[in-house]
Amino acid sequence: MNLRHHTILITGATGGIGEALARQLADRGARLQLSGRASPQLDRLVTTLTARGTDAIALPADLADPEGAQQLANACLPAGLPDVIIHCAGMMHFGDYADARASTVDALMQVNTLSPMQLTRALLPALQRRGSGRLVFVGSVFGSLAFPLYATYSASKFALRGFAQALRRELAGSGIEVTYAAPRFTDTPLNHGAPAQIAERTGMSRDTPEQVAAAIVAAIEQERRYRWFGFAERLFMTLNSLWPSLIDKALRKQTREMRAIAGIAQPAPSLHSRGA
């Protein structure tokens, strides 16, 4: 797929991967519809890209708002139906699920899972009438490998992966294709703080936003259905699907290390484990 002169909508365009995608797609001559929360950062990105000759517009939207996806669709369609829609907006929660606020859980599921579904639903009839398009969902390795201290995030990405797979099968033969990308740990503001410290001290493989964006752009150009990241991560995902008990055991020690690095209290032993 030659991306030159194609219209591409990117959600989460002011984040690490989203901004890197915008810049790399601009280099390929794409017309860009860039969405994020209304902010000087979004305006600066559009100004920078247009100064370089890119056809780019800002479509501010708060995807944590249940109405945000529909509002984005309403703004997007008059500007031109996208050829490619990249769902890149995301939220992260790290820590014990018992300590998560209900509002955090709701917002994370809204941004990571429900908004991509709602935006797709809002734009799909127009895509079907045209008979072409590509939907790109930026998931995570944690959407196939459920990870401790990332319970809500993992759940949101598992759901997104399932939605993308089901939708691909549902749209077979329609001219509308689906790409699912599953990055591993990426050095973005989303992962600052304890997650970055854990990645550093445990030797976790890491990618830059530019590396992830380049792989996603290549997947779109090559019209690939999936883009997985990292051999070790793919091996763990396979083992997790075949022998999850092995992964349970492998992650116990790592979870204790993660808690220690992040300063999270270890859970109290159960009465049974005390021998009572």
CSV table of C-alpha atoms in Angstrom, one decimal:
chain,number,residue,atom,x,y,z
A,1,MET,CA,0.0,0.0,0.0
A,2,ASN,CA,1.5,3.3,-1.1
A,3,LEU,CA,0.6,5.8,1.7
A,4,ARG,CA,1.2,8.9,-0.4
A,5,HIS,CA,-1.9,11.1,-0.6
A,6,HIS,CA,-3.9,8.6,1.6
A,7,THR,CA,-5.9,10.1,4.5
A,8,ILE,CA,-4.9,8.6,7.8
A,9,LEU,CA,-6.6,9.3,11.1
A,10,ILE,CA,-4.4,8.8,14.2
A,11,THR,CA,-5.8,8.8,17.8
A,12,GLY,CA,-3.4,9.5,20.6
A,13,ALA,CA,-1.3,11.5,18.2
A,14,THR,CA,0.4,13.6,20.9
A,15,GLY,CA,1.7,10.4,22.7
A,16,GLY,CA,5.0,8.7,22.1
A,17,ILE,CA,4.0,6.2,19.5
A,18,GLY,CA,1.2,8.3,18.1
A,19,GLU,CA,3.5,11.3,17.5
A,20,ALA,CA,6.2,9.1,16.0
A,21,LEU,CA,3.6,7.6,13.6
A,22,ALA,CA,2.4,11.1,12.6
A,23,ARG,CA,5.9,12.2,11.7
A,24,GLN,CA,6.8,9.1,9.8
A,25,LEU,CA,3.5,9.1,7.9
A,26,ALA,CA,4.1,12.7,7.1
A,27,ASP,CA,7.4,11.8,5.5
A,28,ARG,CA,5.6,9.3,3.3
A,29,GLY,CA,3.3,12.1,2.0
A,30,ALA,CA,0.1,11.0,3.8
A,31,ARG,CA,-2.7,13.4,4.6
A,32,LEU,CA,-3.1,13.4,8.4
A,33,GLN,CA,-6.1,13.8,10.8
A,34,LEU,CA,-4.5,14.0,14.2
A,35,SER,CA,-6.5,13.5,17.3
A,36,GLY,CA,-5.7,13.9,21.0
A,37,ARG,CA,-7.0,15.9,23.9
A,38,ALA,CA,-7.2,19.6,23.0
A,39,SER,CA,-3.7,20.9,24.0
A,40,PRO,CA,-0.9,23.1,22.8
A,41,GLN,CA,1.1,19.9,22.1
A,42,LEU,CA,-1.5,18.8,19.5
A,43,ASP,CA,-1.5,22.3,17.9
A,44,ARG,CA,2.3,22.4,17.8
A,45,LEU,CA,2.5,19.1,16.1
A,46,VAL,CA,0.1,20.1,13.4
A,47,THR,CA,1.9,23.4,13.0
A,48,THR,CA,5.2,21.7,12.7
A,49,LEU,CA,4.0,19.2,10.1
A,50,THR,CA,2.1,21.7,8.0
A,51,ALA,CA,5.2,23.9,7.9
A,52,ARG,CA,7.0,20.9,6.3
A,53,GLY,CA,4.3,20.7,3.6
A,54,THR,CA,2.1,18.0,5.1
A,55,ASP,CA,-1.6,18.2,4.8
A,56,ALA,CA,-2.5,17.9,8.5
A,57,ILE,CA,-5.4,18.9,10.7
A,58,ALA,CA,-6.1,18.7,14.4
A,59,LEU,CA,-9.3,16.9,15.6
A,60,PRO,CA,-9.3,17.4,19.4
A,61,ALA,CA,-11.3,14.7,21.2
A,62,ASP,CA,-11.3,13.3,24.8
A,63,LEU,CA,-11.6,9.6,24.3
A,64,ALA,CA,-12.0,9.0,28.0
A,65,ASP,CA,-15.4,10.6,27.6
A,66,PRO,CA,-18.0,8.1,26.5
A,67,GLU,CA,-19.2,10.6,23.8
A,68,GLY,CA,-15.7,11.3,22.6
A,69,ALA,CA,-15.5,8.7,19.9
A,70,GLN,CA,-18.7,9.8,18.3
A,71,GLN,CA,-17.7,13.4,18.5
A,72,LEU,CA,-14.4,12.5,16.8
A,73,ALA,CA,-16.3,10.7,14.0
A,74,ASN,CA,-18.6,13.6,13.5
A,75,ALA,CA,-15.6,15.9,13.1
A,76,CYS,CA,-13.6,13.5,11.0
A,77,LEU,CA,-16.2,12.8,8.3
A,78,PRO,CA,-16.6,16.3,6.9
A,79,ALA,CA,-12.8,16.6,6.7
A,80,GLY,CA,-12.7,13.4,4.5
A,81,LEU,CA,-13.3,9.7,5.2
A,82,PRO,CA,-9.9,8.2,6.3
A,83,ASP,CA,-8.3,5.5,4.2
A,84,VAL,CA,-6.5,4.2,7.3
A,85,ILE,CA,-7.6,4.6,10.9
A,86,ILE,CA,-4.9,4.0,13.6
A,87,HIS,CA,-6.3,3.5,17.1
A,88,CYS,CA,-3.2,4.5,19.1
A,89,ALA,CA,-4.7,6.4,22.1
A,90,GLY,CA,-4.0,4.5,25.4
A,91,MET,CA,-4.0,4.7,29.2
A,92,MET,CA,-1.9,2.7,31.6
A,93,HIS,CA,-2.4,1.5,35.2
A,94,PHE,CA,0.4,-0.1,37.1
A,95,GLY,CA,0.0,-1.5,40.6
A,96,ASP,CA,-2.2,-3.8,42.7
A,97,TYR,CA,-5.7,-4.0,41.2
A,98,ALA,CA,-7.1,-3.8,44.7
A,99,ASP,CA,-5.7,-0.3,45.0
A,100,ALA,CA,-7.1,0.9,41.6
A,101,ARG,CA,-9.8,3.6,41.8
A,102,ALA,CA,-13.0,2.7,40.1
A,103,SER,CA,-12.7,5.9,38.0
A,104,THR,CA,-9.3,4.8,36.8
A,105,VAL,CA,-10.6,1.4,35.7
A,106,ASP,CA,-13.5,3.0,33.9
A,107,ALA,CA,-11.4,5.6,32.1
A,108,LEU,CA,-8.7,3.0,31.1
A,109,MET,CA,-11.3,0.6,29.6
A,110,GLN,CA,-13.0,3.5,27.8
A,111,VAL,CA,-9.8,4.8,26.2
A,112,ASN,CA,-8.1,1.5,25.5
A,113,THR,CA,-11.1,-0.7,24.4
A,114,LEU,CA,-14.5,1.0,24.2
A,115,SER,CA,-13.4,4.1,22.3
A,116,PRO,CA,-11.7,2.1,19.5
A,117,MET,CA,-14.9,0.0,19.2
A,118,GLN,CA,-17.2,3.0,19.3
A,119,LEU,CA,-15.1,5.0,16.7
A,120,THR,CA,-15.0,1.9,14.5
A,121,ARG,CA,-18.8,1.5,14.8
A,122,ALA,CA,-19.3,5.2,13.9
A,123,LEU,CA,-17.1,5.1,10.8
A,124,LEU,CA,-17.7,1.6,9.6
A,125,PRO,CA,-20.9,2.2,7.6
A,126,ALA,CA,-19.1,4.9,5.5
A,127,LEU,CA,-16.1,2.6,5.0
A,128,GLN,CA,-18.4,-0.2,3.9
A,129,ARG,CA,-20.2,2.0,1.4
A,130,ARG,CA,-16.9,3.0,-0.1
A,131,GLY,CA,-15.7,-0.7,0.0
A,132,SER,CA,-12.1,0.0,1.2
A,133,GLY,CA,-10.1,0.9,4.2
A,134,ARG,CA,-7.7,-0.3,6.9
A,135,LEU,CA,-8.3,-0.4,10.6
A,136,VAL,CA,-5.1,-0.5,12.7
A,137,PHE,CA,-5.4,-1.4,16.4
A,138,VAL,CA,-2.3,-0.8,18.6
A,139,GLY,CA,-2.5,-3.4,21.3
A,140,SER,CA,0.2,-4.8,23.5
A,141,VAL,CA,2.1,-8.0,24.2
A,142,PHE,CA,0.1,-7.8,27.5
A,143,GLY,CA,-3.0,-8.4,25.3
A,144,SER,CA,-1.8,-12.0,24.9
A,145,LEU,CA,0.3,-12.4,28.0
A,146,ALA,CA,-1.6,-11.3,31.1
A,147,PHE,CA,0.8,-9.6,33.4
A,148,PRO,CA,0.7,-9.1,37.2
A,149,LEU,CA,0.3,-5.5,38.4
A,150,TYR,CA,-1.1,-4.6,34.9
A,151,ALA,CA,-4.4,-6.4,35.4
A,152,THR,CA,-6.7,-3.7,34.0
A,153,TYR,CA,-4.3,-2.8,31.2
A,154,SER,CA,-4.0,-6.5,30.2
A,155,ALA,CA,-7.7,-6.9,30.3
A,156,SER,CA,-8.2,-3.9,28.0
A,157,LYS,CA,-5.7,-5.1,25.5
A,158,PHE,CA,-7.0,-8.7,25.5
A,159,ALA,CA,-10.4,-7.3,24.7
A,160,LEU,CA,-9.0,-5.1,21.9
A,161,ARG,CA,-7.1,-8.1,20.4
A,162,GLY,CA,-10.3,-10.2,20.4
A,163,PHE,CA,-12.3,-7.4,18.9
A,164,ALA,CA,-9.7,-6.9,16.1
A,165,GLN,CA,-9.7,-10.6,15.3
A,166,ALA,CA,-13.4,-11.0,15.3
A,167,LEU,CA,-13.9,-7.8,13.1
A,168,ARG,CA,-11.3,-9.1,10.6
A,169,ARG,CA,-13.2,-12.2,10.1
A,170,GLU,CA,-16.5,-10.4,10.0
A,171,LEU,CA,-15.3,-8.0,7.3
A,172,ALA,CA,-13.6,-10.7,5.1
A,173,GLY,CA,-14.3,-9.9,1.5
A,174,SER,CA,-15.6,-6.4,2.2
A,175,GLY,CA,-12.4,-4.5,1.1
A,176,ILE,CA,-11.9,-3.4,4.7
A,177,GLU,CA,-8.8,-4.9,6.3
A,178,VAL,CA,-7.6,-5.1,9.9
A,179,THR,CA,-4.1,-4.9,11.3
A,180,TYR,CA,-3.3,-5.6,15.0
A,181,ALA,CA,0.1,-4.6,16.4
A,182,ALA,CA,1.3,-5.7,19.7
A,183,PRO,CA,4.3,-3.7,20.9
A,184,ARG,CA,6.4,-4.8,23.9
A,185,PHE,CA,7.8,-2.3,26.5
A,186,THR,CA,8.2,1.1,24.8
A,187,ASP,CA,10.0,4.1,26.2
A,188,THR,CA,7.0,6.5,26.3
A,189,PRO,CA,5.6,8.8,29.0
A,190,LEU,CA,3.0,6.1,29.6
A,191,ASN,CA,5.7,3.9,31.1
A,192,HIS,CA,7.6,6.5,33.1
A,193,GLY,CA,8.1,6.0,36.8
A,194,ALA,CA,8.0,2.5,38.3
A,195,PRO,CA,7.5,0.6,35.0
A,196,ALA,CA,10.6,2.2,33.5
A,197,GLN,CA,12.7,1.4,36.7
A,198,ILE,CA,11.5,-2.2,36.6
A,199,ALA,CA,12.4,-2.5,32.9
A,200,GLU,CA,15.8,-1.1,33.5
A,201,ARG,CA,16.7,-3.2,36.5
A,202,THR,CA,15.3,-6.5,35.2
A,203,GLY,CA,16.9,-6.1,31.7
A,204,MET,CA,13.6,-6.0,29.9
A,205,SER,CA,13.8,-5.6,26.2
A,206,ARG,CA,12.7,-2.1,25.2
A,207,ASP,CA,11.9,-0.2,22.0
A,208,THR,CA,11.7,3.5,21.2
A,209,PRO,CA,8.5,5.0,19.9
A,210,GLU,CA,10.2,5.6,16.6
A,211,GLN,CA,11.1,1.9,16.3
A,212,VAL,CA,7.5,0.8,17.1
A,213,ALA,CA,6.1,3.4,14.7
A,214,ALA,CA,8.4,2.3,11.9
A,215,ALA,CA,7.3,-1.3,12.3
A,216,ILE,CA,3.6,-0.3,12.3
A,217,VAL,CA,4.0,1.8,9.2
A,218,ALA,CA,5.8,-1.1,7.5
A,219,ALA,CA,2.9,-3.4,8.5
A,220,ILE,CA,0.4,-1.0,6.9
A,221,GLU,CA,2.5,-0.7,3.7
A,222,GLN,CA,2.8,-4.5,3.5
A,223,GLU,CA,-0.9,-4.9,4.3
A,224,ARG,CA,-0.1,-7.3,7.2
A,225,ARG,CA,-2.7,-8.6,9.5
A,226,TYR,CA,-0.5,-8.8,12.6
A,227,ARG,CA,2.7,-7.2,13.8
A,228,TRP,CA,4.2,-8.9,16.9
A,229,PHE,CA,7.3,-7.5,18.6
A,230,GLY,CA,10.2,-9.5,20.1
A,231,PHE,CA,11.1,-13.2,19.8
A,232,ALA,CA,11.2,-13.8,23.6
A,233,GLU,CA,7.8,-12.1,24.0
A,234,ARG,CA,6.3,-14.2,21.2
A,235,LEU,CA,7.7,-17.3,22.8
A,236,PHE,CA,6.1,-16.4,26.2
A,237,MET,CA,2.8,-15.7,24.5
A,238,THR,CA,2.8,-19.1,22.8
A,239,LEU,CA,3.7,-20.9,26.1
A,240,ASN,CA,1.0,-18.9,27.9
A,241,SER,CA,-1.6,-20.1,25.4
A,242,LEU,CA,-0.5,-23.7,25.6
A,243,TRP,CA,0.8,-24.1,29.2
A,244,PRO,CA,-0.3,-21.1,31.3
A,245,SER,CA,0.7,-22.9,34.5
A,246,LEU,CA,4.4,-22.6,33.4
A,247,ILE,CA,4.0,-18.9,33.0
A,248,ASP,CA,2.3,-18.7,36.4
A,249,LYS,CA,5.4,-20.2,38.0
A,250,ALA,CA,7.8,-18.2,35.9
A,251,LEU,CA,6.2,-14.9,36.9
A,252,ARG,CA,6.0,-15.4,40.7
A,253,LYS,CA,9.6,-14.5,41.3
A,254,GLN,CA,9.4,-11.6,38.8
A,255,THR,CA,6.3,-10.3,40.5
A,256,ARG,CA,8.1,-10.2,43.8
A,257,GLU,CA,11.0,-8.4,42.2
A,258,MET,CA,8.7,-5.9,40.6
A,259,ARG,CA,7.0,-5.1,43.9
A,260,ALA,CA,10.3,-4.6,45.6
A,261,ILE,CA,11.6,-2.2,42.9
A,262,ALA,CA,8.4,-0.3,42.8
A,263,GLY,CA,8.1,-0.1,46.6
A,264,ILE,CA,4.8,-2.0,46.6
A,265,ALA,CA,4.1,-4.1,49.7
A,266,GLN,CA,4.2,-7.9,49.3
A,267,PRO,CA,0.8,-9.5,49.9
A,268,ALA,CA,0.4,-11.1,53.3
A,269,PRO,CA,0.7,-14.9,53.2
A,270,SER,CA,-2.6,-16.8,53.5
A,271,LEU,CA,-3.5,-18.8,56.5
A,272,HIS,CA,-3.0,-22.0,54.5
A,273,SER,CA,0.5,-21.0,53.5
A,274,ARG,CA,1.3,-20.4,57.2
A,275,GLY,CA,0.5,-24.0,57.9
A,276,ALA,CA,-2.6,-23.2,59.9
